[in-house]
Each structure stands twice: as structure tokens, then as C-alpha cells.
Coordinates of C-alpha atoms in Angstrom, one line a residue:
X11 CA 53.4 142.6 59.5
X12 CA 51.8 144.4 62.5
X13 CA 48.6 142.5 62.1
X14 CA 50.4 139.1 62.3
X15 CA 52.5 140.3 65.3
X16 CA 49.3 141.6 67.0
X17 CA 47.4 138.4 66.3
X18 CA 50.3 136.2 67.6
X19 CA 50.5 138.4 70.7
X20 CA 46.8 138.0 71.2
X21 CA 47.0 134.2 70.9
X22 CA 49.9 134.2 73.3
X23 CA 48.0 136.3 75.8
X24 CA 44.9 134.0 75.4
X25 CA 47.0 130.9 76.0
X26 CA 48.6 132.7 79.0
X27 CA 45.2 133.5 80.5
X28 CA 44.1 129.9 80.1
X29 CA 47.3 128.7 81.9
X30 CA 46.6 131.1 84.8
X31 CA 43.0 129.9 85.1
X32 CA 44.1 126.2 84.9
X33 CA 46.8 126.9 87.6
X34 CA 44.2 128.6 89.9
X35 CA 41.8 125.6 89.5
X36 CA 44.5 123.1 90.2
X37 CA 45.8 124.9 93.2
X38 CA 42.8 126.5 95.0
X39 CA 43.8 128.8 97.8
X40 CA 47.3 129.4 96.3
X41 CA 47.9 132.8 95.0
X42 CA 48.8 132.5 91.3
X43 CA 50.4 135.6 90.0
X44 CA 49.8 136.2 86.4
X45 CA 53.1 138.0 85.9
X46 CA 55.0 134.9 87.1
X47 CA 53.6 132.8 84.4
X48 CA 53.7 135.3 81.6
X49 CA 55.7 133.9 78.6
X50 CA 58.1 136.8 78.6
X51 CA 58.8 136.4 82.3
X52 CA 59.3 132.6 81.9
X53 CA 61.7 133.2 79.0
X54 CA 63.6 135.8 81.1
X55 CA 63.9 133.3 84.0
X56 CA 65.0 130.6 81.6
X57 CA 67.6 132.9 80.1
X58 CA 68.9 133.8 83.5
X59 CA 69.0 130.2 84.5
X60 CA 70.9 129.2 81.4
X61 CA 73.4 132.0 82.0
X62 CA 74.0 130.8 85.6
X63 CA 74.4 127.2 84.4
X64 CA 76.8 128.3 81.7
X65 CA 78.8 130.3 84.2
X66 CA 79.0 127.4 86.7
X67 CA 79.9 125.0 83.9
X68 CA 82.8 127.2 82.9
X69 CA 83.9 127.4 86.5
X70 CA 83.8 123.6 86.8
X71 CA 85.7 123.1 83.5
X72 CA 88.4 125.5 84.8
X73 CA 88.6 123.7 88.1
X74 CA 88.9 120.3 86.3
X75 CA 91.7 121.7 84.1
X76 CA 93.5 122.9 87.3
X77 CA 93.1 119.5 88.9
X78 CA 94.4 117.8 85.8
X79 CA 97.4 120.1 85.8
X80 CA 98.0 119.4 89.5
X81 CA 97.7 115.6 89.0
X82 CA 100.3 115.8 86.1
X83 CA 102.6 117.9 88.3
X84 CA 102.3 115.4 91.1
X85 CA 103.0 112.4 88.8
X86 CA 106.0 114.2 87.4
X87 CA 107.4 115.1 90.8
X88 CA 106.9 111.6 92.1
X89 CA 108.7 110.1 89.0
X90 CA 111.6 112.6 89.2
X91 CA 112.1 112.1 93.0
X92 CA 111.4 108.3 92.8
X93 CA 108.8 108.7 95.5
X94 CA 105.5 106.8 95.4
X95 CA 102.5 107.6 97.6
X96 CA 99.8 105.4 99.2
X97 CA 96.7 105.5 101.3
X98 CA 95.2 102.9 103.7
X99 CA 91.5 103.2 104.8
X100 CA 91.5 101.6 108.2
X101 CA 87.7 100.9 108.2
X102 CA 87.7 99.1 104.9
X103 CA 91.3 98.0 104.5
X104 CA 91.3 99.5 101.0
X105 CA 94.8 100.4 99.8
X106 CA 95.5 102.9 97.0
X107 CA 98.9 103.2 95.4
X108 CA 100.2 105.9 93.0
X109 CA 101.7 104.9 89.6
X110 CA 105.1 105.6 90.9
X111 CA 104.8 103.3 93.9
X112 CA 103.9 100.5 91.4
X113 CA 107.0 101.4 89.5
X114 CA 109.1 101.4 92.7
X115 CA 108.0 97.8 93.6
X116 CA 108.2 96.8 89.9
X117 CA 104.5 95.8 89.9
X118 CA 101.8 96.1 87.3
X119 CA 99.2 98.8 88.2
X120 CA 96.5 96.8 86.4
X121 CA 96.8 94.1 89.2
X122 CA 95.7 96.7 91.8
X123 CA 97.5 97.6 95.0
X124 CA 98.3 94.7 97.2
X125 CA 96.2 94.5 100.4
X126 CA 97.9 94.9 103.7
X127 CA 97.7 91.1 104.1
X128 CA 99.7 90.6 100.8
X129 CA 102.4 93.1 101.7
X130 CA 104.6 91.0 103.9
X131 CA 106.0 89.5 100.6
X132 CA 107.3 92.9 99.7
X133 CA 109.7 93.2 102.6
X134 CA 112.4 91.3 104.4
X135 CA 110.9 89.8 107.6
X136 CA 112.7 92.2 110.0
X137 CA 111.6 95.2 108.0
X138 CA 108.0 94.0 107.9
X139 CA 108.0 93.5 111.7
X140 CA 109.2 97.1 112.1
X141 CA 106.7 98.4 109.6
X142 CA 103.7 96.7 111.2
X143 CA 104.7 97.9 114.6
X144 CA 104.9 101.5 113.2
X145 CA 101.5 101.2 111.6
X146 CA 100.0 99.9 114.8
X147 CA 101.6 102.8 116.8
X148 CA 100.3 105.3 114.2
X149 CA 96.8 104.0 114.5
X150 CA 96.9 104.0 118.3
X151 CA 98.7 107.3 118.9
X152 CA 98.0 109.3 115.7
X153 CA 101.7 109.9 115.2
X154 CA 103.5 109.4 111.9
X155 CA 106.6 107.4 111.2
X156 CA 109.8 107.3 109.1
X157 CA 111.6 104.0 108.6
X158 CA 114.4 102.6 106.4
X159 CA 113.2 99.2 105.1
X160 CA 114.6 96.3 103.1
X161 CA 112.2 95.7 100.3
X162 CA 111.8 92.8 98.0
X163 CA 110.7 94.0 94.5
X164 CA 108.5 92.0 92.3
X165 CA 111.3 91.4 89.8
X166 CA 113.2 89.5 92.6
X167 CA 115.7 92.2 93.4
X168 CA 116.3 93.6 96.9
X169 CA 116.3 97.3 97.6
X170 CA 116.3 99.9 100.3
X171 CA 113.3 102.2 100.8
X172 CA 112.4 105.0 103.1
X173 CA 108.8 104.7 104.3
X174 CA 107.0 107.7 105.7
X175 CA 103.5 108.0 106.9
X176 CA 101.1 110.2 108.8
X177 CA 97.8 109.3 110.5
X178 CA 94.7 111.1 109.3
X179 CA 91.9 111.6 111.8
X180 CA 88.2 111.7 111.0
X181 CA 85.6 114.1 112.4
X182 CA 85.4 112.1 115.6
X183 CA 89.1 112.5 116.3
X184 CA 90.0 108.8 115.7
X185 CA 92.6 107.8 113.1
X186 CA 90.7 106.7 110.0
X187 CA 93.4 106.6 107.4
X188 CA 97.1 106.3 107.0
X189 CA 98.8 108.0 104.1
X190 CA 102.4 108.1 103.1
X191 CA 105.3 107.6 100.7
X192 CA 107.9 105.1 99.8
X193 CA 111.1 106.2 98.2
X194 CA 113.6 103.8 96.6
X195 CA 117.0 104.8 97.9
X196 CA 118.8 101.6 96.7
X197 CA 121.1 103.6 94.4
X198 CA 122.2 105.8 97.3
X199 CA 122.9 102.8 99.5
X200 CA 125.4 101.2 97.0

């Protein structure tokens, strides 16, 4: 037993010494510390690194679970309150709708959110005029808005919605996004 262990250790030391010599030849003028490259030191560093990675992975998994919980709570709250949310990136024109907003307008989420250019079809003309004026004012002033609008849902029915939005400024202080909600209050209006 001891002889084999001693022989294995001697081979390991010999390989270690050859690695040190090779490192010194490859990097002349650079101080190569033998202890840094010793197999036990390397294994210890590997073990410590693996522990840190495992700990960070656990932290990320916990954070992901928390985000999933919050997303589910938000979806539930939107469904219960009949409030859908949206975002508009002013630089790209990209529009994002929540699932509840698609339900509000009786639209299929697989079709994607309608662009700002497609949205006039979702409102009565007078309501669309007031909404576009409010959007322009928000972009210019950074102020939010709240409007009651006559909506045309995809199934052909008309309804009443409350539109709320706020302007989100970027690092330069200019308005870069609008974000807000639509709430179908048709049942209340009857």
C-alpha cells in the first residue's frame, strides 16, 4: 500500500516539476511559482471554484423561481382586474402586449401585438384622435395620461376602455418608452 502511494506521489511530483520547467521555458521573465501549479493546489482551486459556481447557480435558480412566481401573480392580477398592459419603444416602434390585453381586444396573441400604425382600427375615430394626441403629449412632455376610449374589439363588438400610460425616460433624460394599461369597463358602462 505505502509503496504504491509513495510511487504515485513521486510520479505526480515528477510530472509537476516538468510542468514547472515547461512553464518557465514558455514564459521567460515571468515568475512561475511551483506552489501555484502543484496538483493539490490546483485541485483546491478547482474545488473552490466549483463551490462558487454551485452557489451562484443556486442563487440564479432561486431568482428565476421568484420571477416565475411574480409573473404568474401579475397574470392572475391582470386577469382578475381585467387590465392588460403594454409597452411602446419609441426608437424602434416595437409594441409589446400582455396576454390580458390580447384577451381584452379579443385578439390572438400568436398574431403578435398590432403596431401603432395598425391600432386605429381598434378605436372609434374620435377616441383614436384623443389617444394619439395624448401619446404625442406624453412623448413631448414626459407626462402620463388617462383617457376613457371607445374601442372596437376584434370580434366586432364595441366597448369602453380606460387607457393609462406613463412616459419612461432613458439615461439622457428623453422619453424612450411609453408603458401603460387598458382596462375594459364595458360592463360598468351598461
